Short mmCIF file of C-alpha atoms in Angstrom, two decimals:
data_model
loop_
_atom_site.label_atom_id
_atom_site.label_comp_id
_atom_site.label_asym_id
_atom_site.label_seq_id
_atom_site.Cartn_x
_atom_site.Cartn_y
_atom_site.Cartn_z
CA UNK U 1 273.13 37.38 8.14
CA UNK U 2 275.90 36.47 5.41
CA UNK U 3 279.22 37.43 5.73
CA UNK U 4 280.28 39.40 2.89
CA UNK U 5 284.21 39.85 3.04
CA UNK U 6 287.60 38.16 5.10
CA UNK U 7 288.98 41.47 6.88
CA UNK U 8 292.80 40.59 6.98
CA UNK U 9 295.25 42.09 9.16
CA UNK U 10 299.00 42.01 8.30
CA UNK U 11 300.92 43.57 11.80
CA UNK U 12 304.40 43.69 11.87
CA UNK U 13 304.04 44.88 8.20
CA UNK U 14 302.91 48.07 9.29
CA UNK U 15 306.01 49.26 10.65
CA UNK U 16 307.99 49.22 7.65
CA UNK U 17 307.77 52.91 7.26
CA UNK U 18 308.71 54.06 3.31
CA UNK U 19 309.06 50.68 2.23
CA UNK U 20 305.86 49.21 3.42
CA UNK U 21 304.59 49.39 0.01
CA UNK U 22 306.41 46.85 -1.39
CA UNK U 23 305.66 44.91 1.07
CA UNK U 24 301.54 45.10 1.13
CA UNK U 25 302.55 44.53 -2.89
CA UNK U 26 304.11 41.26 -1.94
CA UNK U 27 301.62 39.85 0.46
CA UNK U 28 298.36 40.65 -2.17
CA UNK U 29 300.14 38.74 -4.35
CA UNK U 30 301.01 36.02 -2.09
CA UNK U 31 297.47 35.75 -1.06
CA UNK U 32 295.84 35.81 -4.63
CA UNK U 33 298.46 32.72 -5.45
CA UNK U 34 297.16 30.81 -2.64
CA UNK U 35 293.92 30.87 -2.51
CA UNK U 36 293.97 30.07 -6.20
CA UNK U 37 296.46 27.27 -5.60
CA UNK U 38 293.50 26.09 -2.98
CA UNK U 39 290.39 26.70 -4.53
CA UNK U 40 291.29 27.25 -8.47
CA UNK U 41 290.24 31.06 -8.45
CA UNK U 42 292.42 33.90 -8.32
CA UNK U 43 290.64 36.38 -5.71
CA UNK U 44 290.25 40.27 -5.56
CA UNK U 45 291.68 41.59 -2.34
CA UNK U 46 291.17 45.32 -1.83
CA UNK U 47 293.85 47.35 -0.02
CA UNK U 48 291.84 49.39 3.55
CA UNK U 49 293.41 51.88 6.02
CA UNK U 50 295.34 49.55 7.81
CA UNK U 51 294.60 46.30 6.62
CA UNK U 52 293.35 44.11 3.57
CA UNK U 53 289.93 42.68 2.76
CA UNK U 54 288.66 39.32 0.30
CA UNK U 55 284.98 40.31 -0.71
CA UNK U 56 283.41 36.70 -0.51
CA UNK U 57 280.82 37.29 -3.56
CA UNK U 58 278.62 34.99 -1.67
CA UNK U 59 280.92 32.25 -0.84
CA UNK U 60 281.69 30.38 2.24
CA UNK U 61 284.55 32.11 4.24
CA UNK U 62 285.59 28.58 5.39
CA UNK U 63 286.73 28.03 1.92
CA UNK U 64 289.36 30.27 1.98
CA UNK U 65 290.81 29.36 5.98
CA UNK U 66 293.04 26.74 4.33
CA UNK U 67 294.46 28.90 1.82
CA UNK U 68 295.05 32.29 4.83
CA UNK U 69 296.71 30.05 7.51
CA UNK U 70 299.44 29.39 5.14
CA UNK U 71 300.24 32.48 3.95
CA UNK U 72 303.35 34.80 5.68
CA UNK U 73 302.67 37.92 7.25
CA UNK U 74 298.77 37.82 8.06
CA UNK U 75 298.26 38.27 11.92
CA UNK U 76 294.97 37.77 12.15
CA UNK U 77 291.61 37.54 10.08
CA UNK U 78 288.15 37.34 9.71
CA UNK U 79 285.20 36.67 8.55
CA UNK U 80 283.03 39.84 8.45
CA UNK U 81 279.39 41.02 7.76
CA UNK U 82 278.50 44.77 6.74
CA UNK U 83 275.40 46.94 7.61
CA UNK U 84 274.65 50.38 7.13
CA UNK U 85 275.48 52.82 10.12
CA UNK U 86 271.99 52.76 11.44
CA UNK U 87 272.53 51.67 15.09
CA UNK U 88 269.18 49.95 15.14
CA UNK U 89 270.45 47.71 11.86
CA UNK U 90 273.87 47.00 13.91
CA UNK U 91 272.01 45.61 16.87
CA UNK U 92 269.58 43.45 14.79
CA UNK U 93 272.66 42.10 12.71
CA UNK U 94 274.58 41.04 15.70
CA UNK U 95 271.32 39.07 17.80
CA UNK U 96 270.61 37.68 14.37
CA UNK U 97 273.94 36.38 14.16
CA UNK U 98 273.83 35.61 18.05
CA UNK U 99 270.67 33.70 17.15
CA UNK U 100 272.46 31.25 14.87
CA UNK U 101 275.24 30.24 17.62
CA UNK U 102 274.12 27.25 20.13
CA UNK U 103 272.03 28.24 23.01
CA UNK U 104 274.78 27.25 25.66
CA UNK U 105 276.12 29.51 28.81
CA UNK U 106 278.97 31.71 27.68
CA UNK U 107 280.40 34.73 28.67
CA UNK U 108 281.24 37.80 26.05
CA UNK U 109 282.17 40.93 25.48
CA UNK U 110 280.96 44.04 22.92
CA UNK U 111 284.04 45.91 21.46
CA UNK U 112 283.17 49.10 19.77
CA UNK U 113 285.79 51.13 17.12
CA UNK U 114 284.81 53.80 15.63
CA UNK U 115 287.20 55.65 12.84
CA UNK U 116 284.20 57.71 12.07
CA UNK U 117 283.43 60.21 14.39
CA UNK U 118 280.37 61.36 13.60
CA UNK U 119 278.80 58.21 14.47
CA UNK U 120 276.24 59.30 16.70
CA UNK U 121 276.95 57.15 19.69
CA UNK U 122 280.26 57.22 21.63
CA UNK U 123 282.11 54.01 21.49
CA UNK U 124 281.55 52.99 24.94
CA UNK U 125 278.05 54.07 25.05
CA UNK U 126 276.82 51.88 22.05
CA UNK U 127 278.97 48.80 23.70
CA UNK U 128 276.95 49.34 26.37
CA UNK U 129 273.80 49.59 24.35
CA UNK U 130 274.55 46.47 22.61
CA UNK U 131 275.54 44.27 25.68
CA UNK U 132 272.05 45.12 26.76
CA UNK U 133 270.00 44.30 23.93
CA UNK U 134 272.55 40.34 23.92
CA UNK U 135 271.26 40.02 27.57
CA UNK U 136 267.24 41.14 26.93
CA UNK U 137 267.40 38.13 24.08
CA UNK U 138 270.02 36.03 25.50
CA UNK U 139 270.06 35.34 29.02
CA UNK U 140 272.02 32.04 28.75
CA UNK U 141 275.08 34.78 27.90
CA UNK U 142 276.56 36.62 30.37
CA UNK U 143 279.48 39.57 30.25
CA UNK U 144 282.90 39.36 31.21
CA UNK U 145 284.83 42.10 29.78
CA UNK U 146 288.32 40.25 30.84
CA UNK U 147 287.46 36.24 30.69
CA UNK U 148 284.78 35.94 27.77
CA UNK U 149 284.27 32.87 25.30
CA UNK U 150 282.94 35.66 22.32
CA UNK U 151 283.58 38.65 21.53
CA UNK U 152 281.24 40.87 19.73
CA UNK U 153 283.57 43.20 17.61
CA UNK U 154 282.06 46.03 15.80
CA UNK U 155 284.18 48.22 13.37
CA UNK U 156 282.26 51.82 12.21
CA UNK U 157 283.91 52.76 9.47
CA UNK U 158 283.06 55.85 6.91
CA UNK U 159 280.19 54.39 5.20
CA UNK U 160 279.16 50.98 6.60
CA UNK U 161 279.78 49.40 10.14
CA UNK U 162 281.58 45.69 9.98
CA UNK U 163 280.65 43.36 12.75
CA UNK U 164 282.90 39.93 13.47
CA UNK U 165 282.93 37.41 16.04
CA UNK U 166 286.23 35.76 15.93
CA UNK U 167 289.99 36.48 14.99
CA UNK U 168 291.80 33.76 13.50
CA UNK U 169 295.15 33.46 13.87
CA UNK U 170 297.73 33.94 10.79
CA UNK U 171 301.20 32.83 10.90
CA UNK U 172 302.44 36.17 11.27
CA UNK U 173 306.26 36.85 9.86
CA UNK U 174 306.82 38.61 6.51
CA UNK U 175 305.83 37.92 3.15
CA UNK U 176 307.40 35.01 1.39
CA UNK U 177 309.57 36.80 -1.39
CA UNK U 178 310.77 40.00 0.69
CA UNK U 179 313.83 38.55 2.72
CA UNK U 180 315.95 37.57 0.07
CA UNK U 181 316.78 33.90 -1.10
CA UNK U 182 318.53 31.13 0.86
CA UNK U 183 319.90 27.50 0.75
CA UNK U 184 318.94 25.13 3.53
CA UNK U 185 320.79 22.05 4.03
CA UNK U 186 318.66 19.48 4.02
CA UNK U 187 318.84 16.73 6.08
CA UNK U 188 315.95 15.25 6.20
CA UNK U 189 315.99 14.79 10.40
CA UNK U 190 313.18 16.72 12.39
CA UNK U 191 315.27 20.15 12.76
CA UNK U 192 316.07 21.50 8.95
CA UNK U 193 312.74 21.78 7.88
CA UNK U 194 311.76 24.09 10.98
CA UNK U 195 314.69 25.55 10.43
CA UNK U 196 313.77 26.30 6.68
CA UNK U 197 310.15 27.03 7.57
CA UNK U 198 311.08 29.78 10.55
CA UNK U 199 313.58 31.57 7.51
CA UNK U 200 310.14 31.49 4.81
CA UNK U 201 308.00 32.74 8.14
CA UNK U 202 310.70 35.74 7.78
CA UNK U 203 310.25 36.34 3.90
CA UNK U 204 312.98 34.34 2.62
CA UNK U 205 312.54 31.94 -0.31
CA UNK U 206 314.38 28.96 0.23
CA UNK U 207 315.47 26.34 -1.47
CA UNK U 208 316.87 22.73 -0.26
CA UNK U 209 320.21 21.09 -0.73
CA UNK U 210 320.13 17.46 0.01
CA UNK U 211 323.61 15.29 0.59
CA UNK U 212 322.88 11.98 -0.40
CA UNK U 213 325.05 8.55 -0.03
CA UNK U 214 323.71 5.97 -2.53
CA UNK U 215 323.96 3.40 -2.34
CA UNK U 216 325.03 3.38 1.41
CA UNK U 217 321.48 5.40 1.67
CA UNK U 218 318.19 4.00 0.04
CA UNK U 219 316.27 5.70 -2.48
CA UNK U 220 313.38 5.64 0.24
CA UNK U 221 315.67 8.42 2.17
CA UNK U 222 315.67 10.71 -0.63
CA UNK U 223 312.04 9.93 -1.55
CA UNK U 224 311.57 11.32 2.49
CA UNK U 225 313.07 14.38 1.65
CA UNK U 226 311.25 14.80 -1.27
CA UNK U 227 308.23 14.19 0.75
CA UNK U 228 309.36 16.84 3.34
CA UNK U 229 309.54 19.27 0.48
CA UNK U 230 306.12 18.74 -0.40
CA UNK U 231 304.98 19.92 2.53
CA UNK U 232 307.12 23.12 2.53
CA UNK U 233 305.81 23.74 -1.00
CA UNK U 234 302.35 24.30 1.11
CA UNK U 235 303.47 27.55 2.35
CA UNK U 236 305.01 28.69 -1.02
CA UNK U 237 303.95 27.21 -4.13
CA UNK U 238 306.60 25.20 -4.90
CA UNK U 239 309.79 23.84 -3.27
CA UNK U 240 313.67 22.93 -5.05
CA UNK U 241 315.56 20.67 -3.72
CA UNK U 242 319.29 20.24 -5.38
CA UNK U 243 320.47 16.69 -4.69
CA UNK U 244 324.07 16.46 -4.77
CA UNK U 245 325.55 12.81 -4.96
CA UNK U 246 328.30 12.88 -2.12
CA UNK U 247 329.84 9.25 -1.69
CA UNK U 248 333.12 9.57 -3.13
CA UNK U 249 333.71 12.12 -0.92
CA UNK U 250 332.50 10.47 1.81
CA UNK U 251 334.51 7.42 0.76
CA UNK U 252 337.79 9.50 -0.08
CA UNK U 253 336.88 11.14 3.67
CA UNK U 254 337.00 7.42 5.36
CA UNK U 255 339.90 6.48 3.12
CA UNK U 256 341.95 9.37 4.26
CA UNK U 257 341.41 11.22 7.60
CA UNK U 258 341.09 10.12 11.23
CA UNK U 259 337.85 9.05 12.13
CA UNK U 260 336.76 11.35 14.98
CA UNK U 261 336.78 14.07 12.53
CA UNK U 262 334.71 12.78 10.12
CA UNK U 263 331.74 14.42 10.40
CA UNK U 264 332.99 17.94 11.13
CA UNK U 265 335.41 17.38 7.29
CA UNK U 266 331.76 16.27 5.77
CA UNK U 267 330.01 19.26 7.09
CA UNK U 268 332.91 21.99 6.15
CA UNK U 269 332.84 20.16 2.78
CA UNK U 270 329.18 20.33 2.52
CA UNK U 271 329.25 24.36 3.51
CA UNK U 272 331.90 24.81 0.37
CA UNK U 273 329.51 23.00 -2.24
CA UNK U 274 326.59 24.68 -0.87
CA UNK U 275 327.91 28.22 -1.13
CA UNK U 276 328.58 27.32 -4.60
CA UNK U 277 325.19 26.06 -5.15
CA UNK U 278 324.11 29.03 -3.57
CA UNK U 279 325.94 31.63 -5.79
CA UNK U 280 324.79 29.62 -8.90
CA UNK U 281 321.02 30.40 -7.47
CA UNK U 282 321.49 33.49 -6.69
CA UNK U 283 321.05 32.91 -3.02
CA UNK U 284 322.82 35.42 -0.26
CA UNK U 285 323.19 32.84 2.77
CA UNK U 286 322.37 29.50 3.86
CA UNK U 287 320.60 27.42 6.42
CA UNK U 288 320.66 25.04 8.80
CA UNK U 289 318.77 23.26 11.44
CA UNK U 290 322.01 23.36 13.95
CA UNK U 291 321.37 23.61 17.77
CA UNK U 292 324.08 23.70 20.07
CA UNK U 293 324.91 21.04 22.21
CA UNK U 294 322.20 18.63 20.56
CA UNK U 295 324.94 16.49 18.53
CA UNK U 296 328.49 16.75 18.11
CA UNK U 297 329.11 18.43 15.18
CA UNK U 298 327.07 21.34 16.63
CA UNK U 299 329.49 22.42 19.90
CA UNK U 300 330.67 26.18 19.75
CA UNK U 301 333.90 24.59 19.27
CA UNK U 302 332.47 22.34 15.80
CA UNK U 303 330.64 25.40 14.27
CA UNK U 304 333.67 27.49 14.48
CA UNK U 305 335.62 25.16 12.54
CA UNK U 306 332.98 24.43 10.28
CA UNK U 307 331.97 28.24 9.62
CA UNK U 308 335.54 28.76 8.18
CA UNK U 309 335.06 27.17 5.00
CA UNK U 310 332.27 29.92 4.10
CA UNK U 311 332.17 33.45 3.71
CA UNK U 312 328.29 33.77 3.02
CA UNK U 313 326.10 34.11 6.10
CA UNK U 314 324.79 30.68 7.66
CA UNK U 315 321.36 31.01 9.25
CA UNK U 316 320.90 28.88 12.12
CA UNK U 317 317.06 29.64 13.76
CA UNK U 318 317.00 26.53 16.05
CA UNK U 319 320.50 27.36 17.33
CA UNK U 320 318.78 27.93 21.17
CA UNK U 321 315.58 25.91 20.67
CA UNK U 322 314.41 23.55 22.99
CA UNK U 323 313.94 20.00 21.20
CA UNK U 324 310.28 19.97 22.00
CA UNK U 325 310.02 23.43 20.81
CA UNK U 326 311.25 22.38 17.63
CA UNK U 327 308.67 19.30 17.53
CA UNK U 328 305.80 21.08 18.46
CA UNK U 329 306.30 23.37 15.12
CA UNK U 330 307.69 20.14 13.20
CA UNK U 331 303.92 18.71 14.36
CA UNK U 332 302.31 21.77 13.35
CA UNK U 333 303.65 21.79 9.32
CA UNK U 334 303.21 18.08 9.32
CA UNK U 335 306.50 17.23 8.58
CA UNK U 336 307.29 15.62 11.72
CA UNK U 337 305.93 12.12 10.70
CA UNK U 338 308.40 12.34 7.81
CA UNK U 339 310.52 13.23 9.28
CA UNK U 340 311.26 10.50 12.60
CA UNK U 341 310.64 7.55 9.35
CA UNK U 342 313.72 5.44 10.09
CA UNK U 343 315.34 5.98 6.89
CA UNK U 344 319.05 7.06 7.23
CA UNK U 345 320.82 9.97 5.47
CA UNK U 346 324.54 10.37 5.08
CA UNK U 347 325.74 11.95 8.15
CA UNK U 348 324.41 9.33 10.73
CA UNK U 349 325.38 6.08 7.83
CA UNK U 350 329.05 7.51 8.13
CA UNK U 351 329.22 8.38 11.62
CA UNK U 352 332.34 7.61 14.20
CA UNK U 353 331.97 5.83 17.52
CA UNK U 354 333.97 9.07 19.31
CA UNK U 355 333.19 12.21 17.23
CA UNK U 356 335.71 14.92 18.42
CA UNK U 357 333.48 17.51 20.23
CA UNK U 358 335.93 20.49 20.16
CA UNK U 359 338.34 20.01 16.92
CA UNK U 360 340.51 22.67 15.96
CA UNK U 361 341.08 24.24 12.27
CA UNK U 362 344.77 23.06 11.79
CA UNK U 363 343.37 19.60 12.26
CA UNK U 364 340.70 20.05 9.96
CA UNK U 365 343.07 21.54 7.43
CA UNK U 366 345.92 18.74 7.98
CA UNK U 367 343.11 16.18 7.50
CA UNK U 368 341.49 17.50 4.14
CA UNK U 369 345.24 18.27 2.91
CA UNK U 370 345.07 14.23 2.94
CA UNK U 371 342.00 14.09 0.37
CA UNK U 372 344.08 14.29 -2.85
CA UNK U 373 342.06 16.00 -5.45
CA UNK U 374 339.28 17.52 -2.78
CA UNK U 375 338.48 20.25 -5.36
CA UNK U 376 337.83 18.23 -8.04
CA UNK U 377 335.90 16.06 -6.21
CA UNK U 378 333.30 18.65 -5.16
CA UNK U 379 333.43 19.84 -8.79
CA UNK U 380 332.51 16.22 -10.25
CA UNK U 381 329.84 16.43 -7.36
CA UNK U 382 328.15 20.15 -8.14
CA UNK U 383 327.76 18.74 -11.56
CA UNK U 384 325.94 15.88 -10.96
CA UNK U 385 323.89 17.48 -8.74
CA UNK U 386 319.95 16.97 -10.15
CA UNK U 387 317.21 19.15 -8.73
CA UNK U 388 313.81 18.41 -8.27
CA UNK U 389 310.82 21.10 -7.80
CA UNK U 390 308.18 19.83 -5.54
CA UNK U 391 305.22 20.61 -4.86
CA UNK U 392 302.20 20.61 -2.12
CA UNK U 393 300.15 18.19 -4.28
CA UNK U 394 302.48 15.64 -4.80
CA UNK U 395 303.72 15.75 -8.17
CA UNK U 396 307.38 15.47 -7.44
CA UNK U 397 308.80 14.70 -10.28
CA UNK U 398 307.73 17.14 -12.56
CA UNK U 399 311.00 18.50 -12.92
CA UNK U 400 313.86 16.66 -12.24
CA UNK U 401 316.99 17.33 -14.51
CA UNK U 402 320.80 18.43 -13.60
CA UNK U 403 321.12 21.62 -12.04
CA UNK U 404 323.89 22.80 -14.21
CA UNK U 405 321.62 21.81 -17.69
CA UNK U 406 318.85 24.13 -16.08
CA UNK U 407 320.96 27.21 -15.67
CA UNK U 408 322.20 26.55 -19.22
CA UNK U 409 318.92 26.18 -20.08
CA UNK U 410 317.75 29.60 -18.49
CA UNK U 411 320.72 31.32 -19.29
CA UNK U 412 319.72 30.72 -23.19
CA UNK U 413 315.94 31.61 -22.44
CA UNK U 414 317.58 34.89 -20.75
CA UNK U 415 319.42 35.23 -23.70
#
């Protein structure tokens, strides 16, 4: 028996009431982009009661796994063979499929839904009949309707029955594209590109801003975020990253202020030139991969003095992650190997012995009043800033310019 279509089920999407429209809009789409991005053809998926579907036109179903598991707001899928609504067809299509699996001791189970009722044979009646026909053919198989290793799902619909023997998982979330836009402060450390990946995983398309310290930092640290970017452009296409030079700050910072407040001054500055970034993209918030307690610059105490600086939301989806929760899905988008290379980014080059743990706003404030021309500073910065779009295969450089010639640049396009 071949398998004739993916059956695709989307979940949380189907509680979106009067705008869940929009929505299914945005995840066909997303779909259709990836599997062409994977295989180099743009597929036809046709909108169901309920759920989606990818007719395979004879092709293998494996080809398009890659392609589904990286694509927000499927919950599960699979691959799916259709018969006609005779029952004796449905039983011969599910042994014949039964025949094709290894001939070791299992249990299963038969699942029978039927949205149409005038199927001639209850639901629990045919599961029955089914289960008995597996064990007359199959007697290395045996039932377990609670602990089972297969299960047997038929679907009779209107005009055919669909029969499927595994669920695969999606990643779940919301499609990429209907949460908005977002910055995320990229560090380049394990925790900002979870952090980035959990806000995509909620429909957000996100961006990266990167603080970099040449020459006090190596080109190989920026190359690592680059790399990290790569592997976010997986999940979305493609992936901008804005790197903003920031060692005359940095130096003007050390020059200046008292030490144990270093790194709380670098991240308030880094929130003002981000939010500016931000409006310039047309992004509504930003992100970052803060967790209390884990350093010292993320206390209750630190992000309330940072947070002032800002006005625009700041995301923070690892704030009450464990660290090995946080690895486990740095491991799972394969940017955890990037991630622990020993390559150092500005923050830890410039960090004090004793960072203050629990520094208050007037002494942030005295201490930047000490930076003499602050503002310009994080001007000269924002327009040096280059960005880069990445993408999953690779080709990094394929746009690399100043940020503020590309607006001008779209801006006459727009024109």
């Amino acid at each position: 028996m071949t398998y004739d279509h993916i059956l695709i089920r989307y979940g949380e999407l189907g509680l979106k009431g009067k705008n869940q429209k929009q929505f299914l809009k945005t995840l066909v789409n997303n779909i259709r982009r990836q599997v062409e991005r994977e295989i180099g053809d743009r597929p036809e998926v046709v909108r169901e009661q309920g759920r989606l579907s990818i007719p395979l036109n004879g092709r293998n179903p494996a080809d398009f796994y890659p392609a589904l598991d990286r694509v927000f707001g499927i919950s599960t899928y699979s691959p799916v063979m259709s018969t006609d609504l005779d029952p004796a067809t449905i039983e011969a299509a599910v042994l014949a499929e039964l025949g094709q699996l290894p001939a070791t001791d299992q249990t299963f189970r038969v699942t029978v839904r039927r949205a149409n009722k005038r199927f001639p044979i209850r639901s629990m009646d045919f599961q029955l009949q089914v289960a008995e026909k597996i064990l007359a053919h199959f007697p290395q198989l045996s039932p377990n309707l609670t602990d089972y290793d297969l299960e047997v799902s038929i679907d009779i619909r209107f005009e055919q029955a669909h029969i499927f023997f595994e669920r695969r998982p999606g990643l779940g979330g919301l499609p990429l594209g209907t949460g908005g836009r977002a910055q995320l402060l990229l560090s380049g450390g394990i925790d900002s590109p979870v952090a980035g990946w959990l806000m995509m995983r909620r429909g957000v398309v996100v961006e990266g801003i990167h603080f970099h310290s040449y020459p006090y930092t190596s080109k190989q640290a920026e190359e690592k975020v680059l790399h990290l970017a790569e592997k976010m452009a997986a999940y979305s296409g493609h992936f901008d990253v804005h790197l903003v030079p920031f060692t005359p700050i940095q130096e003007a910072i050390g020059a200046n202020c008292h030490s144990n407040l270093r790194i709380t001054l670098m991240r308030r500055i880094m929130l003002r030139i981000a939010e500016e970034l931000a409006d310039l993209r047309h992004a509504k918030a930003l992100v970052t991969g803060d967790n209390i307690g884990q350093v010292a610059s993320q206390t209750i105490e630190s992000l309330y003095a940072i947070n002032e600086v800002t006005t625009m939301p700041v995301f923070r989806p690892l704030l009450t992650y464990d660290k090995l929760d946080t690895v486990k899905i740095a491991k799972a988008i394969d940017t955890y190997d990037i991630s622990v290379l020993p390559y150092e980014d500005c923050c830890t080059v410039f960090v004090p012995k004793e960072p203050k743990t629990k520094p208050k706003r007037r002494e942030c404030h005295r201490e930047e009043a000490r930076i003499e021309g602050l503002d310009d500073l994080m001007q000269v910065a924002i327009q040096n800033t280059e960005t880069v779009r990445c993408f999953a295969n690779g080709s990094q450089a394929a746009r690399r310019s100043k940020l503020m010639d590309l607006l001008k640049e779209k801006d006459e396009q727009d024109g």
